[in-house]
Coordinates of C-alpha atoms and ligand atoms in Angstrom, one line a residue:
X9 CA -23.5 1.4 -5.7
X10 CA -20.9 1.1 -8.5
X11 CA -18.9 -1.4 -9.3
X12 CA -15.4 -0.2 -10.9
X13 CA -12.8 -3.4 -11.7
X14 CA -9.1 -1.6 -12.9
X15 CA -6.4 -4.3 -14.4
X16 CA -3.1 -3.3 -13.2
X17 CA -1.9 -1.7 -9.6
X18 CA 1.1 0.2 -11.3
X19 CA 0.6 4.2 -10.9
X20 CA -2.3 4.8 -14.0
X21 CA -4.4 2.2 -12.1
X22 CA -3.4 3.6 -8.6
X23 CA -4.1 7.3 -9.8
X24 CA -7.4 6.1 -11.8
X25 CA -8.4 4.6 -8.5
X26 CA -7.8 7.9 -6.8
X27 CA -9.9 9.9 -9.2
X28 CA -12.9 7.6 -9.0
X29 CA -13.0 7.7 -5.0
X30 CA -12.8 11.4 -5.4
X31 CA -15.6 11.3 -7.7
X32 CA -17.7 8.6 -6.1
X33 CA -16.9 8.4 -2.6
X34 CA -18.7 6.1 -0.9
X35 CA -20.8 5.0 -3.9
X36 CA -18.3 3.2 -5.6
X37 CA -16.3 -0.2 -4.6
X38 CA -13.0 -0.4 -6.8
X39 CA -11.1 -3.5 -7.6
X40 CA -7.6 -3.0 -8.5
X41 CA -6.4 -6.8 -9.9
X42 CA -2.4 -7.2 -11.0
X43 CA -1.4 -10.6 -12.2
X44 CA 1.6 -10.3 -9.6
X45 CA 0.8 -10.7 -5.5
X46 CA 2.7 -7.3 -5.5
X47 CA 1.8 -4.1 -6.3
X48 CA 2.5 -1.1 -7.8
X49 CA 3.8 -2.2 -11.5
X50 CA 6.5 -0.2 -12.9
X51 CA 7.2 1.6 -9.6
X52 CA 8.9 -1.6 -8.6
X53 CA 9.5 -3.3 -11.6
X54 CA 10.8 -0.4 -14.4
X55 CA 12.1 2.2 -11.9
X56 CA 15.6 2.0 -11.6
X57 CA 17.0 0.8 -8.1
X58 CA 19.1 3.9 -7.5
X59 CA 16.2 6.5 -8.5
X60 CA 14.3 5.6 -4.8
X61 CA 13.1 9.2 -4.5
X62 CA 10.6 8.3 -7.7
X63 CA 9.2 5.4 -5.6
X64 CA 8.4 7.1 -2.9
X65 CA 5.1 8.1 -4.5
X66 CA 4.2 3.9 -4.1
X67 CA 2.9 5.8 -0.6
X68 CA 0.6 8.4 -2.0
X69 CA -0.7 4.7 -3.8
X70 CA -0.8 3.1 -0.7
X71 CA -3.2 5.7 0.8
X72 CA -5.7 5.4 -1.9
X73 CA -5.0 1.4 -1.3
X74 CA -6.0 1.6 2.4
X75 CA -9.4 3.1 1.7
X76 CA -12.1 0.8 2.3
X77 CA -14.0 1.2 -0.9
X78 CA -10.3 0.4 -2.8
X79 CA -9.4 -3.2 -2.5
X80 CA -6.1 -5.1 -4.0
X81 CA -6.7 -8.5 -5.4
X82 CA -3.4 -9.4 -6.5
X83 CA -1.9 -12.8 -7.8
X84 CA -4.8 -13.0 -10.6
X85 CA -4.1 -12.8 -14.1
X86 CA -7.3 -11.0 -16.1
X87 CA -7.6 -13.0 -19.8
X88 CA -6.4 -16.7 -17.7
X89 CA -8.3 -16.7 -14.4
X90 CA -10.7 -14.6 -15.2
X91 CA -11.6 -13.3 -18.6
X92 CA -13.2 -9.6 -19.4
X93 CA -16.3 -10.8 -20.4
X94 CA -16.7 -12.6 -17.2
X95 CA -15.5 -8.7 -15.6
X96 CA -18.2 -7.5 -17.8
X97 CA -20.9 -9.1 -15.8
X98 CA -19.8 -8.6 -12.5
X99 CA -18.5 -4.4 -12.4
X100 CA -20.2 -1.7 -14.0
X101 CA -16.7 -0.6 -15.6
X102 CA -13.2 -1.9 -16.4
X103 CA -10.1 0.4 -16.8
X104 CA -7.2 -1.8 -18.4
X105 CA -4.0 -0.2 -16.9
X106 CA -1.6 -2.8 -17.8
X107 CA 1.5 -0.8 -19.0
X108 CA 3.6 -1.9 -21.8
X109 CA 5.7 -5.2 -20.2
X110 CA 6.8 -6.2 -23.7
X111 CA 9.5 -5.0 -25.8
X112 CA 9.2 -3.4 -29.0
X113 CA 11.2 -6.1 -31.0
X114 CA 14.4 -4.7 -32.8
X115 CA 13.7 -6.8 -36.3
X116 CA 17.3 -6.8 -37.6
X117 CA 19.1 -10.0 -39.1
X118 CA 21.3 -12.2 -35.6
X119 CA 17.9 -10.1 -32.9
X120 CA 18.1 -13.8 -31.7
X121 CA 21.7 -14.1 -30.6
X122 CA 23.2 -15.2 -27.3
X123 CA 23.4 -12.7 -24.7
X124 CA 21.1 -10.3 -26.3
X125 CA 18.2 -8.6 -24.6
X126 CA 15.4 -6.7 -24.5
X127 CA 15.1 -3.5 -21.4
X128 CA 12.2 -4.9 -20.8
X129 CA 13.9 -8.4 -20.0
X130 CA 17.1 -6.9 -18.6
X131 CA 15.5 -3.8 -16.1
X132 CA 13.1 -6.6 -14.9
X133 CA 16.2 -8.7 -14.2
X134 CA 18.0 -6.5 -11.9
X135 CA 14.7 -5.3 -10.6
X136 CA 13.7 -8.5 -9.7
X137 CA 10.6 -9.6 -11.8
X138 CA 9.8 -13.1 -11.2
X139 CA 9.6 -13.3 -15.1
X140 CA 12.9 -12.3 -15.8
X141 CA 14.9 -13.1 -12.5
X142 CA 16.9 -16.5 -13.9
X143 CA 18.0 -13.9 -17.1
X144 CA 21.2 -14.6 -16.1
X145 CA 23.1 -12.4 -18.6
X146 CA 26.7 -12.6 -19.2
X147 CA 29.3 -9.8 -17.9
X148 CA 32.0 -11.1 -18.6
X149 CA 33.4 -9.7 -21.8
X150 CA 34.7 -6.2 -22.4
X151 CA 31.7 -4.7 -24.5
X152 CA 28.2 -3.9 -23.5
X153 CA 26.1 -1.9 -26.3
X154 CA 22.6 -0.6 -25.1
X155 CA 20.2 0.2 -28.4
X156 CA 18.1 3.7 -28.2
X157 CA 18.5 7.2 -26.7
X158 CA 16.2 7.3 -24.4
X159 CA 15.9 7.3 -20.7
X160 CA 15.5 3.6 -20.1
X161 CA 19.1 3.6 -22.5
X162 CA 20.6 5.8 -20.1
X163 CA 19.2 3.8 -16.8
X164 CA 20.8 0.7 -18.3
X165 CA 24.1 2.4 -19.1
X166 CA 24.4 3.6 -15.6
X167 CA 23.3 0.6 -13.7
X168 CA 26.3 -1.7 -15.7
X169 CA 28.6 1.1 -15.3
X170 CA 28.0 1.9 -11.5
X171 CA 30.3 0.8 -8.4
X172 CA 29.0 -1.6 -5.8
X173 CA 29.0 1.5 -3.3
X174 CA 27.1 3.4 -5.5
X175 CA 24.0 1.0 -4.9
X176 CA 24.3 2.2 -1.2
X177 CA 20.3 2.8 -0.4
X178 CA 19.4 1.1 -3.4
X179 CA 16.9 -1.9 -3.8
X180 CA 18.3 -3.9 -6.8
X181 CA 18.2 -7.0 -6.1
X182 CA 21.0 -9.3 -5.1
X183 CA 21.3 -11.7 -8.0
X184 CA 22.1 -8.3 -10.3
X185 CA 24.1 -7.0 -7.4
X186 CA 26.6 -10.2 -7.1
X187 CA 26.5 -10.4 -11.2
X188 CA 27.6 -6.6 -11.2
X189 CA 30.5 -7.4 -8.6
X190 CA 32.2 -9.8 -11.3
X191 CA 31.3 -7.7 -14.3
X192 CA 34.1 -7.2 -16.4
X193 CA 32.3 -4.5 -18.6
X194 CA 34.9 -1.6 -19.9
X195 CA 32.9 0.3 -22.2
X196 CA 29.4 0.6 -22.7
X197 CA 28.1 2.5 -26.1
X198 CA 24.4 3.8 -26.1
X199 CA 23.8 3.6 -30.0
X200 CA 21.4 6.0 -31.5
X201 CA 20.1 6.4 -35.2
X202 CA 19.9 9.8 -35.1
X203 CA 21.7 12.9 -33.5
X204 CA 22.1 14.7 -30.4
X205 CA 19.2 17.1 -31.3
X206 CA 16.9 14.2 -31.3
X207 CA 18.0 12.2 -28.1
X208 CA 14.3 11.5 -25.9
X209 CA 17.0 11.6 -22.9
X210 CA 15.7 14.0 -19.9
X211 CA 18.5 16.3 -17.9
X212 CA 18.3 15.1 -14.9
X213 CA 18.7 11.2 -15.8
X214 CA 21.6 12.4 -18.6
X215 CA 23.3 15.0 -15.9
X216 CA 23.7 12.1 -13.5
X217 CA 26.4 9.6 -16.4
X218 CA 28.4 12.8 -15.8
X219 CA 28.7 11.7 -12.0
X220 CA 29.5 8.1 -11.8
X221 CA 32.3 7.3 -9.8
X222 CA 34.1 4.8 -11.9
X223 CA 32.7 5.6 -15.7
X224 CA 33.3 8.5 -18.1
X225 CA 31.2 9.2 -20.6
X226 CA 32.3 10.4 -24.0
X227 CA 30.6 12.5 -26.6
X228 CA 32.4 12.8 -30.3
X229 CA 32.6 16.6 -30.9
X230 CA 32.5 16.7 -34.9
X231 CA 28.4 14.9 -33.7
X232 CA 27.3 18.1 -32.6
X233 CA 25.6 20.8 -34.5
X234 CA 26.6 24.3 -34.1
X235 CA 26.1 25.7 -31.0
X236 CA 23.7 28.4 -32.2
X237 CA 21.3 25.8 -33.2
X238 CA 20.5 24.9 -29.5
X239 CA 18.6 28.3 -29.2
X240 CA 15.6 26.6 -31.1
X241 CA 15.2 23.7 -29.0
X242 CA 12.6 23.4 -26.5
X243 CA 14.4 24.2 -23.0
X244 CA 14.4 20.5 -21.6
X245 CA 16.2 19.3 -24.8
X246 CA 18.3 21.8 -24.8
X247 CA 19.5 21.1 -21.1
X248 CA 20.2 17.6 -22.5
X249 CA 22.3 18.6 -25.3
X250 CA 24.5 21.3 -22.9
X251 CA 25.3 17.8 -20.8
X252 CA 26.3 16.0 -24.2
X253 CA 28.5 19.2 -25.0
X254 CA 30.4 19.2 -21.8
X255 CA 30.4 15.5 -22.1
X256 CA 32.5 15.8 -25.3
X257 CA 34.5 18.7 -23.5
X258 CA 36.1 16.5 -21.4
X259 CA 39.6 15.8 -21.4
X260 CA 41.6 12.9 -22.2
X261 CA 43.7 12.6 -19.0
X262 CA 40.2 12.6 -17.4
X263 CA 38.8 9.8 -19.9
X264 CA 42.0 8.2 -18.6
X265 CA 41.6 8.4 -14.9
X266 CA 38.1 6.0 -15.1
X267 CA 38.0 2.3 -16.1
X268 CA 34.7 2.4 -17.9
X269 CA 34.0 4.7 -20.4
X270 CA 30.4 5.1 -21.5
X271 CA 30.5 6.4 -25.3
X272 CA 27.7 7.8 -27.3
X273 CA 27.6 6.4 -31.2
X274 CA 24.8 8.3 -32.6
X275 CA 23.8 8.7 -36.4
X276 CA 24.0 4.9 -36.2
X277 CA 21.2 2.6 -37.1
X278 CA 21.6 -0.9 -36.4
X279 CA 21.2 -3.1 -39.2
X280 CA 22.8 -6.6 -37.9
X281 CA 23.5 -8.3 -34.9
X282 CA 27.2 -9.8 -35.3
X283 CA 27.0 -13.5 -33.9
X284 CA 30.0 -16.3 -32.8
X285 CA 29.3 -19.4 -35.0
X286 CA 31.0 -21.8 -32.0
X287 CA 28.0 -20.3 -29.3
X288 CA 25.9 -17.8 -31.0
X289 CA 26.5 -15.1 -28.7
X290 CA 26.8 -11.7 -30.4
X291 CA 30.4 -10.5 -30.8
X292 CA 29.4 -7.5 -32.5
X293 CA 26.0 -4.5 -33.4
X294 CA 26.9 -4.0 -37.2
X295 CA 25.7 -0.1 -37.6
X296 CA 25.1 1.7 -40.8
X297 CA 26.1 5.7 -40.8
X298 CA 22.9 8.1 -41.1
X299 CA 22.0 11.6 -41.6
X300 CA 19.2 12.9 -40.3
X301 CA 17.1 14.6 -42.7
X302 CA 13.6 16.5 -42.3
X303 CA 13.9 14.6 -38.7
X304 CA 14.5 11.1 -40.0
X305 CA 17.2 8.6 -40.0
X306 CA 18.4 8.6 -43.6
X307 CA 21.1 5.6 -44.2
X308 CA 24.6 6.6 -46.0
X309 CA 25.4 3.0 -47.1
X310 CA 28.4 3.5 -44.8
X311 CA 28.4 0.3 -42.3
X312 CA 31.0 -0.7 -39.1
X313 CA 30.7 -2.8 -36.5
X314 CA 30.5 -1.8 -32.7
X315 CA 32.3 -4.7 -30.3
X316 CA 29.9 -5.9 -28.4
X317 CA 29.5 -8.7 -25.7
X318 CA 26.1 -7.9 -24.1
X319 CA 23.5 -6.3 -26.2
X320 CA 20.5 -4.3 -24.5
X321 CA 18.3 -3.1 -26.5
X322 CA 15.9 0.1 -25.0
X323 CA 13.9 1.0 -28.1
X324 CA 10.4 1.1 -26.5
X325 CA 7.7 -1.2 -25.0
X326 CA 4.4 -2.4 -25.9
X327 CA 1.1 -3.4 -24.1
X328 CA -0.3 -7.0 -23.7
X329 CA -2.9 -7.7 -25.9
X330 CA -6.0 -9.3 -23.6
X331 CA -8.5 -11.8 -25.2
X332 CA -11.8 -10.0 -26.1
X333 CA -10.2 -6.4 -26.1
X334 CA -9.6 -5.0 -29.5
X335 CA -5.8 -4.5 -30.0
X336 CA -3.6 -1.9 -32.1
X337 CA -1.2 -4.0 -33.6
X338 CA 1.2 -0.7 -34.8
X339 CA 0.8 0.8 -32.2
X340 CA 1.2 -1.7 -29.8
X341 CA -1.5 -1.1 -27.4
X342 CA -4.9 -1.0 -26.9
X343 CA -7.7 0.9 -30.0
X344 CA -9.0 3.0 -28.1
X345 CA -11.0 6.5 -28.6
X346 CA -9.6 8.9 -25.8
X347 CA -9.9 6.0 -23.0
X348 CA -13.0 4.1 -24.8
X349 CA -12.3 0.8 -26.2
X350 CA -15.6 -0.2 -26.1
X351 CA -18.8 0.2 -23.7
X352 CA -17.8 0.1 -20.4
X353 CA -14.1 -1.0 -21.2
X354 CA -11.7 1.3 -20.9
X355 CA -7.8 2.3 -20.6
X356 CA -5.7 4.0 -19.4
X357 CA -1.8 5.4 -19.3
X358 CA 1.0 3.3 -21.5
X359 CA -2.2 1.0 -22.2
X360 CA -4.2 3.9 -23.7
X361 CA -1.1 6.4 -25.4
X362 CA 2.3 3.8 -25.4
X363 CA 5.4 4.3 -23.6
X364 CA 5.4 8.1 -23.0
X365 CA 5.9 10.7 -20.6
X366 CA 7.0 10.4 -16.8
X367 CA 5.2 8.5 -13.7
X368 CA 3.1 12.0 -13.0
X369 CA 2.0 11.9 -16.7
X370 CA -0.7 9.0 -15.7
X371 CA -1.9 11.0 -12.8
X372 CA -4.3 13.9 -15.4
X373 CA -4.7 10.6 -17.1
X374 CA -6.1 8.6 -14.3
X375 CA -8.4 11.8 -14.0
X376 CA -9.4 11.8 -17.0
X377 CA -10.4 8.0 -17.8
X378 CA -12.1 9.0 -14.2
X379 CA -14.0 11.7 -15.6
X380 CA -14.7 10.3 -18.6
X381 CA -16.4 6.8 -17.0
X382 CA -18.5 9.4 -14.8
X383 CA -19.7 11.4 -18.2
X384 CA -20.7 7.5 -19.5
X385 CA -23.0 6.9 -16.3
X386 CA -24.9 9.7 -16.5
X387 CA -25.3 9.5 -20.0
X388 CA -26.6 6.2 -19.1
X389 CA -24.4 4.2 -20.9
X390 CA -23.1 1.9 -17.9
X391 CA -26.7 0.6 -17.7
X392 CA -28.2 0.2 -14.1
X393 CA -27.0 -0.2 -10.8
X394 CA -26.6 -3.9 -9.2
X395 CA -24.0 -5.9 -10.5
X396 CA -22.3 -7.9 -8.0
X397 CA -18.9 -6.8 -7.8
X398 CA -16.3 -7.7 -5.2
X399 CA -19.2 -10.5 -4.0
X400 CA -19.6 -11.8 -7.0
X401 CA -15.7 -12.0 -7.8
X402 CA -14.8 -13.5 -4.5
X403 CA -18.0 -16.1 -5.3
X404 CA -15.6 -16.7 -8.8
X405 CA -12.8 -16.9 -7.1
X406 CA -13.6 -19.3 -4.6
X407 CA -15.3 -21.6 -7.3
X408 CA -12.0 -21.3 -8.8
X409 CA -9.9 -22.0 -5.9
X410 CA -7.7 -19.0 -6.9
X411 CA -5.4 -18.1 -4.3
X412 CA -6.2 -13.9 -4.7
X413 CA -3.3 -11.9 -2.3
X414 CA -4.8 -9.1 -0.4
X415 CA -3.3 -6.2 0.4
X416 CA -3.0 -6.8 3.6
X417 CA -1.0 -9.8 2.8
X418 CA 1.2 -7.5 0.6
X419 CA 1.7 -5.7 3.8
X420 CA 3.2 -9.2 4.8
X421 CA 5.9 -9.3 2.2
X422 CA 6.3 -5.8 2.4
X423 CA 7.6 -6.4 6.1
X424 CA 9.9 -9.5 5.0
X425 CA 11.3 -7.9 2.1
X426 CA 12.1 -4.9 4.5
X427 CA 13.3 -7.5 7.2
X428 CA 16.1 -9.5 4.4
X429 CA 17.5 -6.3 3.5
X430 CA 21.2 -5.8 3.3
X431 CA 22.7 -2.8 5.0
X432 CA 21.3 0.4 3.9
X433 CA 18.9 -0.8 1.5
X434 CA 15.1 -0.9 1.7
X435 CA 14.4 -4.0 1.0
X436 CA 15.7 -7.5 -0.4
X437 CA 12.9 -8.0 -3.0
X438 CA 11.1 -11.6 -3.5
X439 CA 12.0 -12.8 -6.8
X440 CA 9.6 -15.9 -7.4
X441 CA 6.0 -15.4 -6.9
X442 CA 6.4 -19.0 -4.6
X443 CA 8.3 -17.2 -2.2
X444 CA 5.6 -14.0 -2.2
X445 CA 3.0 -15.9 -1.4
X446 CA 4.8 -18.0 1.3
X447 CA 5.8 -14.4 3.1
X448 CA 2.4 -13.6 2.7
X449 CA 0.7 -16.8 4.5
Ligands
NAP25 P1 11.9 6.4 -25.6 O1 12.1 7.6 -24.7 O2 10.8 6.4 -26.6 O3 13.3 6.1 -26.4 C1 13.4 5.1 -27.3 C2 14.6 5.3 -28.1 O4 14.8 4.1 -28.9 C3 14.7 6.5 -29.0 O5 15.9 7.0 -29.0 C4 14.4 5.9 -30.4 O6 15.0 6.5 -31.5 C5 15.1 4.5 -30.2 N1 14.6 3.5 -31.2 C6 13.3 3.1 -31.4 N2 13.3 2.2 -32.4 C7 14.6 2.0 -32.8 C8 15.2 1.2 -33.7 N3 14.5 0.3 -34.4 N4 16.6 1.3 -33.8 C9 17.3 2.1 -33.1 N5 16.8 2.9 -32.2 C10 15.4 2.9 -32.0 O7 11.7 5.1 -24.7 P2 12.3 4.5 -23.4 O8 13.7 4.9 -23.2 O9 11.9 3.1 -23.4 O10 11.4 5.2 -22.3 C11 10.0 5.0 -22.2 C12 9.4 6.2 -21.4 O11 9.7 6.0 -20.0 C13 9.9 7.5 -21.8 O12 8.8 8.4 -21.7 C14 10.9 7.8 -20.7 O13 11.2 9.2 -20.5 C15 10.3 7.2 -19.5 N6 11.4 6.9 -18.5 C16 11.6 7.9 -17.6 C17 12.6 7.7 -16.7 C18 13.0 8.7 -15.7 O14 12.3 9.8 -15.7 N7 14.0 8.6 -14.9 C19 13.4 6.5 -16.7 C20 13.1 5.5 -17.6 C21 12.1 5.7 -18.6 P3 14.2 7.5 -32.4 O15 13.9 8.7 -31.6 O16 15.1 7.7 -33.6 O17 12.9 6.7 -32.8

């Protein structure tokens, strides 16, 4: 018998988890530990609350979850309760599938400001992380600016710009909800450094800011290249940039008919954030101009400023560094060789490559941190059979008095969550880890 511990129930550790049962069958016991009593990591956390057909694949999780030999031991934090060397001891291998929670920090003069986030702060806010759920930010001046040009900008544009009725069958939660109802935001501009043939925005996310009820979105014409110049871009980018052009096709009188307008400022790097002295909260984004040359963001020497009341910023994520796992500090995540960070300790998804790709992305990369853990047993490298495993864990834990949440006790809050719903939504999610574990006794 094997003995496989994974850190993190978000989809690489689910799909890791489903690879090694596949492999192993019934000679392998998997423990898949999150420091939340909740599963499935950015499914529920990072997803947006109106894209609900991407969590649906929570129950292609849930099946692997529900096989005997997989096991959830959530509410335990791995490097505070229990540390890897301590893992070490007890499973044959450890697969580190923590994501990338933190923000990649925007290091410009006023970052600190009132009312100034990071999308890692602000998506966990309206999607209910305990962490982030007393964010409070404030809507109530005219001017949002979200930072980046990537999808995580655009899921933040759309969620401030969106109608109550448009969060019909949606599960964000009700404090963002009732703070959206009063918002008094008017325009929201998704700032980029470079130009519309570098946007990381997919089609589908970008086609849907073309179909808000109550928000416009404006493209300025003289940003766009020549037409001709799509023809060389690969076909998913190019799908993007048609949506910019018909964006900036768009009439005035139509501009005109919706009270939020949602304007792209590209060739803008941000080089200040604009404070009030009487309560620091940032009036302004100062931007310089930029070309972009040989790919890159070249400053003019050009600057402006960009009104803005509430600052997101959605310029990437980074992992947690663990103690006794060798870090990447540039890179932000963990050094690792294709998946090996060192004997018997490996990683996988955002934790292994950063914040990349799509949700399926971490499945051939559960595979593969699957196949390559098999290719270290037989070479012989994960040493002999018998450590103690789950035992020897739930010996720890008790020792411990650590209050592990099963997931059969997930099942628990699953059902009240699903019980406090409002009308047409899935669920009313828990936002303090007190009240999960309450649901859950
Ligand atoms: P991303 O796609 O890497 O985009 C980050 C953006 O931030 C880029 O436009 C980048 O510009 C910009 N940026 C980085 N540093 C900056 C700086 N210092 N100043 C100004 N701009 C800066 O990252 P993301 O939006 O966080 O998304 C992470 C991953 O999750 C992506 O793979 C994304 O597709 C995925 N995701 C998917 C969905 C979906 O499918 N519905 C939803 C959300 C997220 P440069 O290119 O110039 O560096």
């Amino acid at each position: 018998m094997r003995h496989i511990a994974i850190i993190g129930s978000g989809p690489a550790g689910y799909y890791t988890a489903e690879a090694i049962q596949k492999l192993w069958g019934d000679d392998v016991r998997i423990d898949i530990f999150d420091m939340l009593p909740v599963p499935y990591g950015l499914i529920r956390f990072g997803v947006a609350p109106d894209h609900q057909s991407i969590k649906g694949v929570s129950r292609r999780y849930e099946k692997t979850a529900l096989n005997e030999n997989v096991r959830f031991v959530g509410n335990i934090c791995i490097g505070r309760d229990v540390t890897v060397p301590e893992l070490q001891t007890l499973y044959d291998a450890i697969v580190l599938a923590t994501g990338a929670p933190n923000d990649r920090e925007l290091t410009i003069p006023g970052a600190d400001s009132g009312n100034v986030f990071g999308s890692a702060a602000f998506v966990g806010w309206y999607n209910g992380h305990p962490q982030f759920a007393e964010l409070n930010p404030d809507l109530s001046g005219k001017h949002a600016v979200v930072i980046g040009m990537g999808n995580v900008a655009l899921d933040v544009a759309r969620i401030l710009a969106k109608t109550e009725q448009e969060f019909a069958g949606a599960d964000i939660v009700a404090h963002a909800l009732d703070a959206l109802r009063s918002s008094n935001v008017e325009t929201i501009t998704i700032v980029g450094r470079r130009g519309p043939h570098q946007i990381m925005m997919t089609p589908k996310e970008l086609g849907e800011l073309g179909a808000l009820e109550r928000a416009s979105p404006r493209v300025d014409k003289t940003d766009l290249p020549d037409e001709a110049e799509d023809a060389l871009l690969e076909p998913g980018l190019r799908k993007s940039v048609t949506h910019l052009r018909s964006f900036a096709a768009i009439p005035e009188d139509m501009h005109a008919e919706k009270p939020i307008e949602v304007a792209f400022d590209m060739f803008a790097s941000p080089s200040e954030i604009v404070s009030d002295g009487s309560d620091g909260s940032v009036t302004a984004l100062r931007v310089e101009r930029t070309e972009v040359k040989t790919g890159k963001a070249v400053g003019t020497g050009e600057f402006y400023d960009i009104p803005a009341d509430l600052l997101v910023s959605c310029i990437g994520y980074r992992t947690s560094p663990i103690p006794d796992v060798p870090f990447d500090e540039r890179m932000g995540r963990f050094a690792n060789d294709g998946g090996r960070i060192l004997n018997g300790i490996y990683c996988v998804g955002w934790a292994r490559r950063g914040p990349s790709g799509t949700i399926g992305t971490n499945r051939p990369d559960g595979y593969a941190v699957a196949d390559l853990i098999h290719e270290d047993k037989e070479a012989g490298k994960l040493g002999r059979a018998g450590k103690a495993g789950r035992e020897g864990f739930d010996a720890l834990a008790t020792e411990r008095s650590l209050d592990v949440v099963t997931f059969r006790d997930w099942k628990k809050i699953e059902e009240a969550e699903e019980k406090a719903a409002r009308e047409g939504a899935p669920r009313e999610k828990f936002v303090d880890i007190e009240a999960m574990i309450r649901a859950a006794n």
